[in-house]
Amino acid sequence: MATAEPQTTTDVELDFITLSDEELEKPYRVILQNDDITPMEVVVWVLEKVFEQSFEKANSIMLEAHLKGHALVTILPFKEASSRVYSAQSRARDLGFPLVLFLEPDF
């Protein structure tokens, strides 16, 4: 008797936004969102390595996110901010953690 293959589905909804060169240069806030899974040490390490924060500043950002639910990491042009967010989330996911960062306009 043949065994049935498990069926999986991967539905992903994507919204694409086109930004002009001018919009790419506008400042965006990088926001760290608290989660109950990513260890504090991993958050601090990512903030140090990806966002070039000192240990003291990274620890302060991590604690603010832990206590208030979110914290400002830095303000950068959109292109650089999105690249660093991608890098930070990739590093955390490589370690098995769902670190959440997002961008919001600073204008």
mmCIF file with all atom_site columns, C-alpha atoms in Angstrom:
data_model
loop_
_atom_site.group_PDB
_atom_site.id
_atom_site.type_symbol
_atom_site.label_atom_id
_atom_site.label_alt_id
_atom_site.label_comp_id
_atom_site.label_asym_id
_atom_site.label_entity_id
_atom_site.label_seq_id
_atom_site.pdbx_PDB_ins_code
_atom_site.Cartn_x
_atom_site.Cartn_y
_atom_site.Cartn_z
_atom_site.occupancy
_atom_site.B_iso_or_equiv
_atom_site.pdbx_formal_charge
_atom_site.auth_seq_id
_atom_site.auth_comp_id
_atom_site.auth_asym_id
_atom_site.auth_atom_id
_atom_site.pdbx_PDB_model_num
ATOM 1   C CA . MET A 1 1   ? 0.000  0.000  0.000  1.00 0.00 ? 1   MET A CA 1
ATOM 2   C CA . ALA A 1 2   ? 1.407  3.389  -0.991 1.00 0.00 ? 2   ALA A CA 1
ATOM 3   C CA . THR A 1 3   ? 1.589  6.127  1.593  1.00 0.00 ? 3   THR A CA 1
ATOM 4   C CA . ALA A 1 4   ? 0.035  9.441  0.739  1.00 0.00 ? 4   ALA A CA 1
ATOM 5   C CA . GLU A 1 5   ? 2.341  12.425 0.446  1.00 0.00 ? 5   GLU A CA 1
ATOM 6   C CA . PRO A 1 6   ? 1.536  15.187 2.930  1.00 0.00 ? 6   PRO A CA 1
ATOM 7   C CA . GLN A 1 7   ? -0.016 18.182 1.265  1.00 0.00 ? 7   GLN A CA 1
ATOM 8   C CA . THR A 1 8   ? 1.299  21.601 2.079  1.00 0.00 ? 8   THR A CA 1
ATOM 9   C CA . THR A 1 9   ? 0.207  24.959 0.870  1.00 0.00 ? 9   THR A CA 1
ATOM 10  C CA . THR A 1 10  ? 2.115  28.189 0.971  1.00 0.00 ? 10  THR A CA 1
ATOM 11  C CA . ASP A 1 11  ? -0.116 31.159 0.415  1.00 0.00 ? 11  ASP A CA 1
ATOM 12  C CA . VAL A 1 12  ? 1.705  34.449 0.685  1.00 0.00 ? 12  VAL A CA 1
ATOM 13  C CA . GLU A 1 13  ? 0.137  37.816 0.100  1.00 0.00 ? 13  GLU A CA 1
ATOM 14  C CA . LEU A 1 14  ? 2.537  40.504 -1.050 1.00 0.00 ? 14  LEU A CA 1
ATOM 15  C CA . ASP A 1 15  ? 1.948  44.171 -1.592 1.00 0.00 ? 15  ASP A CA 1
ATOM 16  C CA . PHE A 1 16  ? 4.477  45.895 -3.814 1.00 0.00 ? 16  PHE A CA 1
ATOM 17  C CA . ILE A 1 17  ? 5.096  49.580 -3.356 1.00 0.00 ? 17  ILE A CA 1
ATOM 18  C CA . THR A 1 18  ? 7.097  51.571 -5.855 1.00 0.00 ? 18  THR A CA 1
ATOM 19  C CA . LEU A 1 19  ? 9.128  54.414 -4.391 1.00 0.00 ? 19  LEU A CA 1
ATOM 20  C CA . SER A 1 20  ? 10.723 57.271 -6.284 1.00 0.00 ? 20  SER A CA 1
ATOM 21  C CA . ASP A 1 21  ? 14.416 58.117 -5.862 1.00 0.00 ? 21  ASP A CA 1
ATOM 22  C CA . GLU A 1 22  ? 13.363 61.088 -3.750 1.00 0.00 ? 22  GLU A CA 1
ATOM 23  C CA . GLU A 1 23  ? 11.310 58.861 -1.445 1.00 0.00 ? 23  GLU A CA 1
ATOM 24  C CA . LEU A 1 24  ? 14.235 56.441 -1.120 1.00 0.00 ? 24  LEU A CA 1
ATOM 25  C CA . GLU A 1 25  ? 16.336 59.231 0.362  1.00 0.00 ? 25  GLU A CA 1
ATOM 26  C CA . LYS A 1 26  ? 13.740 60.326 2.917  1.00 0.00 ? 26  LYS A CA 1
ATOM 27  C CA . PRO A 1 27  ? 14.427 59.236 6.490  1.00 0.00 ? 27  PRO A CA 1
ATOM 28  C CA . TYR A 1 28  ? 12.701 56.167 7.901  1.00 0.00 ? 28  TYR A CA 1
ATOM 29  C CA . ARG A 1 29  ? 12.560 54.996 11.482 1.00 0.00 ? 29  ARG A CA 1
ATOM 30  C CA . VAL A 1 30  ? 13.675 51.454 12.197 1.00 0.00 ? 30  VAL A CA 1
ATOM 31  C CA . ILE A 1 31  ? 11.471 50.127 14.989 1.00 0.00 ? 31  ILE A CA 1
ATOM 32  C CA . LEU A 1 32  ? 12.200 47.037 17.083 1.00 0.00 ? 32  LEU A CA 1
ATOM 33  C CA . GLN A 1 33  ? 9.074  45.195 18.176 1.00 0.00 ? 33  GLN A CA 1
ATOM 34  C CA . ASN A 1 34  ? 9.136  43.092 21.317 1.00 0.00 ? 34  ASN A CA 1
ATOM 35  C CA . ASP A 1 35  ? 8.510  39.372 20.998 1.00 0.00 ? 35  ASP A CA 1
ATOM 36  C CA . ASP A 1 36  ? 8.426  36.688 23.662 1.00 0.00 ? 36  ASP A CA 1
ATOM 37  C CA . ILE A 1 37  ? 10.690 34.255 21.820 1.00 0.00 ? 37  ILE A CA 1
ATOM 38  C CA . THR A 1 38  ? 13.901 36.013 20.734 1.00 0.00 ? 38  THR A CA 1
ATOM 39  C CA . PRO A 1 39  ? 16.357 36.047 23.667 1.00 0.00 ? 39  PRO A CA 1
ATOM 40  C CA . MET A 1 40  ? 17.506 39.459 24.860 1.00 0.00 ? 40  MET A CA 1
ATOM 41  C CA . GLU A 1 41  ? 21.134 38.518 24.136 1.00 0.00 ? 41  GLU A CA 1
ATOM 42  C CA . VAL A 1 42  ? 20.299 37.829 20.486 1.00 0.00 ? 42  VAL A CA 1
ATOM 43  C CA . VAL A 1 43  ? 18.497 41.162 20.146 1.00 0.00 ? 43  VAL A CA 1
ATOM 44  C CA . VAL A 1 44  ? 21.479 43.028 21.612 1.00 0.00 ? 44  VAL A CA 1
ATOM 45  C CA . TRP A 1 45  ? 23.918 41.114 19.388 1.00 0.00 ? 45  TRP A CA 1
ATOM 46  C CA . VAL A 1 46  ? 21.915 41.939 16.232 1.00 0.00 ? 46  VAL A CA 1
ATOM 47  C CA . LEU A 1 47  ? 21.655 45.624 17.188 1.00 0.00 ? 47  LEU A CA 1
ATOM 48  C CA . GLU A 1 48  ? 25.427 45.747 17.721 1.00 0.00 ? 48  GLU A CA 1
ATOM 49  C CA . LYS A 1 49  ? 26.370 43.908 14.528 1.00 0.00 ? 49  LYS A CA 1
ATOM 50  C CA . VAL A 1 50  ? 23.795 45.161 12.030 1.00 0.00 ? 50  VAL A CA 1
ATOM 51  C CA . PHE A 1 51  ? 22.965 48.632 13.339 1.00 0.00 ? 51  PHE A CA 1
ATOM 52  C CA . GLU A 1 52  ? 26.447 49.375 14.762 1.00 0.00 ? 52  GLU A CA 1
ATOM 53  C CA . GLN A 1 53  ? 25.096 50.261 18.195 1.00 0.00 ? 53  GLN A CA 1
ATOM 54  C CA . SER A 1 54  ? 27.338 50.177 21.275 1.00 0.00 ? 54  SER A CA 1
ATOM 55  C CA . PHE A 1 55  ? 26.562 47.453 23.799 1.00 0.00 ? 55  PHE A CA 1
ATOM 56  C CA . GLU A 1 56  ? 25.079 50.039 26.160 1.00 0.00 ? 56  GLU A CA 1
ATOM 57  C CA . LYS A 1 57  ? 22.842 51.585 23.469 1.00 0.00 ? 57  LYS A CA 1
ATOM 58  C CA . ALA A 1 58  ? 21.778 48.164 22.114 1.00 0.00 ? 58  ALA A CA 1
ATOM 59  C CA . ASN A 1 59  ? 20.905 47.005 25.629 1.00 0.00 ? 59  ASN A CA 1
ATOM 60  C CA . SER A 1 60  ? 18.907 50.192 26.244 1.00 0.00 ? 60  SER A CA 1
ATOM 61  C CA . ILE A 1 61  ? 16.954 49.751 22.977 1.00 0.00 ? 61  ILE A CA 1
ATOM 62  C CA . MET A 1 62  ? 16.258 46.106 23.782 1.00 0.00 ? 62  MET A CA 1
ATOM 63  C CA . LEU A 1 63  ? 14.990 46.968 27.287 1.00 0.00 ? 63  LEU A CA 1
ATOM 64  C CA . GLU A 1 64  ? 12.751 49.748 25.981 1.00 0.00 ? 64  GLU A CA 1
ATOM 65  C CA . ALA A 1 65  ? 11.193 47.347 23.464 1.00 0.00 ? 65  ALA A CA 1
ATOM 66  C CA . HIS A 1 66  ? 10.792 44.714 26.185 1.00 0.00 ? 66  HIS A CA 1
ATOM 67  C CA . LEU A 1 67  ? 9.060  47.126 28.562 1.00 0.00 ? 67  LEU A CA 1
ATOM 68  C CA . LYS A 1 68  ? 7.058  49.279 26.123 1.00 0.00 ? 68  LYS A CA 1
ATOM 69  C CA . GLY A 1 69  ? 6.438  46.845 23.274 1.00 0.00 ? 69  GLY A CA 1
ATOM 70  C CA . HIS A 1 70  ? 8.621  48.651 20.723 1.00 0.00 ? 70  HIS A CA 1
ATOM 71  C CA . ALA A 1 71  ? 11.632 50.962 20.499 1.00 0.00 ? 71  ALA A CA 1
ATOM 72  C CA . LEU A 1 72  ? 13.335 53.235 17.989 1.00 0.00 ? 72  LEU A CA 1
ATOM 73  C CA . VAL A 1 73  ? 16.588 51.687 16.759 1.00 0.00 ? 73  VAL A CA 1
ATOM 74  C CA . THR A 1 74  ? 17.783 54.341 14.309 1.00 0.00 ? 74  THR A CA 1
ATOM 75  C CA . ILE A 1 75  ? 16.708 56.661 11.503 1.00 0.00 ? 75  ILE A CA 1
ATOM 76  C CA . LEU A 1 76  ? 18.145 56.015 8.025  1.00 0.00 ? 76  LEU A CA 1
ATOM 77  C CA . PRO A 1 77  ? 17.330 56.576 4.348  1.00 0.00 ? 77  PRO A CA 1
ATOM 78  C CA . PHE A 1 78  ? 14.766 53.994 3.193  1.00 0.00 ? 78  PHE A CA 1
ATOM 79  C CA . LYS A 1 79  ? 17.144 51.899 1.101  1.00 0.00 ? 79  LYS A CA 1
ATOM 80  C CA . GLU A 1 80  ? 19.726 51.529 3.873  1.00 0.00 ? 80  GLU A CA 1
ATOM 81  C CA . ALA A 1 81  ? 17.076 51.042 6.553  1.00 0.00 ? 81  ALA A CA 1
ATOM 82  C CA . SER A 1 82  ? 15.316 48.268 4.627  1.00 0.00 ? 82  SER A CA 1
ATOM 83  C CA . SER A 1 83  ? 18.631 46.562 3.858  1.00 0.00 ? 83  SER A CA 1
ATOM 84  C CA . ARG A 1 84  ? 19.638 46.541 7.524  1.00 0.00 ? 84  ARG A CA 1
ATOM 85  C CA . VAL A 1 85  ? 16.222 45.314 8.652  1.00 0.00 ? 85  VAL A CA 1
ATOM 86  C CA . TYR A 1 86  ? 16.481 42.440 6.156  1.00 0.00 ? 86  TYR A CA 1
ATOM 87  C CA . SER A 1 87  ? 19.992 41.613 7.385  1.00 0.00 ? 87  SER A CA 1
ATOM 88  C CA . ALA A 1 88  ? 18.966 41.733 11.049 1.00 0.00 ? 88  ALA A CA 1
ATOM 89  C CA . GLN A 1 89  ? 15.911 39.541 10.550 1.00 0.00 ? 89  GLN A CA 1
ATOM 90  C CA . SER A 1 90  ? 17.911 37.085 8.417  1.00 0.00 ? 90  SER A CA 1
ATOM 91  C CA . ARG A 1 91  ? 20.593 36.730 11.097 1.00 0.00 ? 91  ARG A CA 1
ATOM 92  C CA . ALA A 1 92  ? 17.987 36.153 13.797 1.00 0.00 ? 92  ALA A CA 1
ATOM 93  C CA . ARG A 1 93  ? 16.106 33.618 11.672 1.00 0.00 ? 93  ARG A CA 1
ATOM 94  C CA . ASP A 1 94  ? 19.354 31.781 10.929 1.00 0.00 ? 94  ASP A CA 1
ATOM 95  C CA . LEU A 1 95  ? 19.541 31.287 14.701 1.00 0.00 ? 95  LEU A CA 1
ATOM 96  C CA . GLY A 1 96  ? 15.881 30.210 14.819 1.00 0.00 ? 96  GLY A CA 1
ATOM 97  C CA . PHE A 1 97  ? 14.338 33.399 16.231 1.00 0.00 ? 97  PHE A CA 1
ATOM 98  C CA . PRO A 1 98  ? 11.506 35.575 14.873 1.00 0.00 ? 98  PRO A CA 1
ATOM 99  C CA . LEU A 1 99  ? 13.038 39.002 15.547 1.00 0.00 ? 99  LEU A CA 1
ATOM 100 C CA . VAL A 1 100 ? 10.644 41.696 14.280 1.00 0.00 ? 100 VAL A CA 1
ATOM 101 C CA . LEU A 1 101 ? 11.741 45.079 12.986 1.00 0.00 ? 101 LEU A CA 1
ATOM 102 C CA . PHE A 1 102 ? 9.704  47.405 10.814 1.00 0.00 ? 102 PHE A CA 1
ATOM 103 C CA . LEU A 1 103 ? 9.999  50.771 9.098  1.00 0.00 ? 103 LEU A CA 1
ATOM 104 C CA . GLU A 1 104 ? 7.892  53.869 9.371  1.00 0.00 ? 104 GLU A CA 1
ATOM 105 C CA . PRO A 1 105 ? 8.384  57.259 7.681  1.00 0.00 ? 105 PRO A CA 1
ATOM 106 C CA . ASP A 1 106 ? 10.106 59.953 9.720  1.00 0.00 ? 106 ASP A CA 1
ATOM 107 C CA . PHE A 1 107 ? 8.594  62.866 7.821  1.00 0.00 ? 107 PHE A CA 1
#
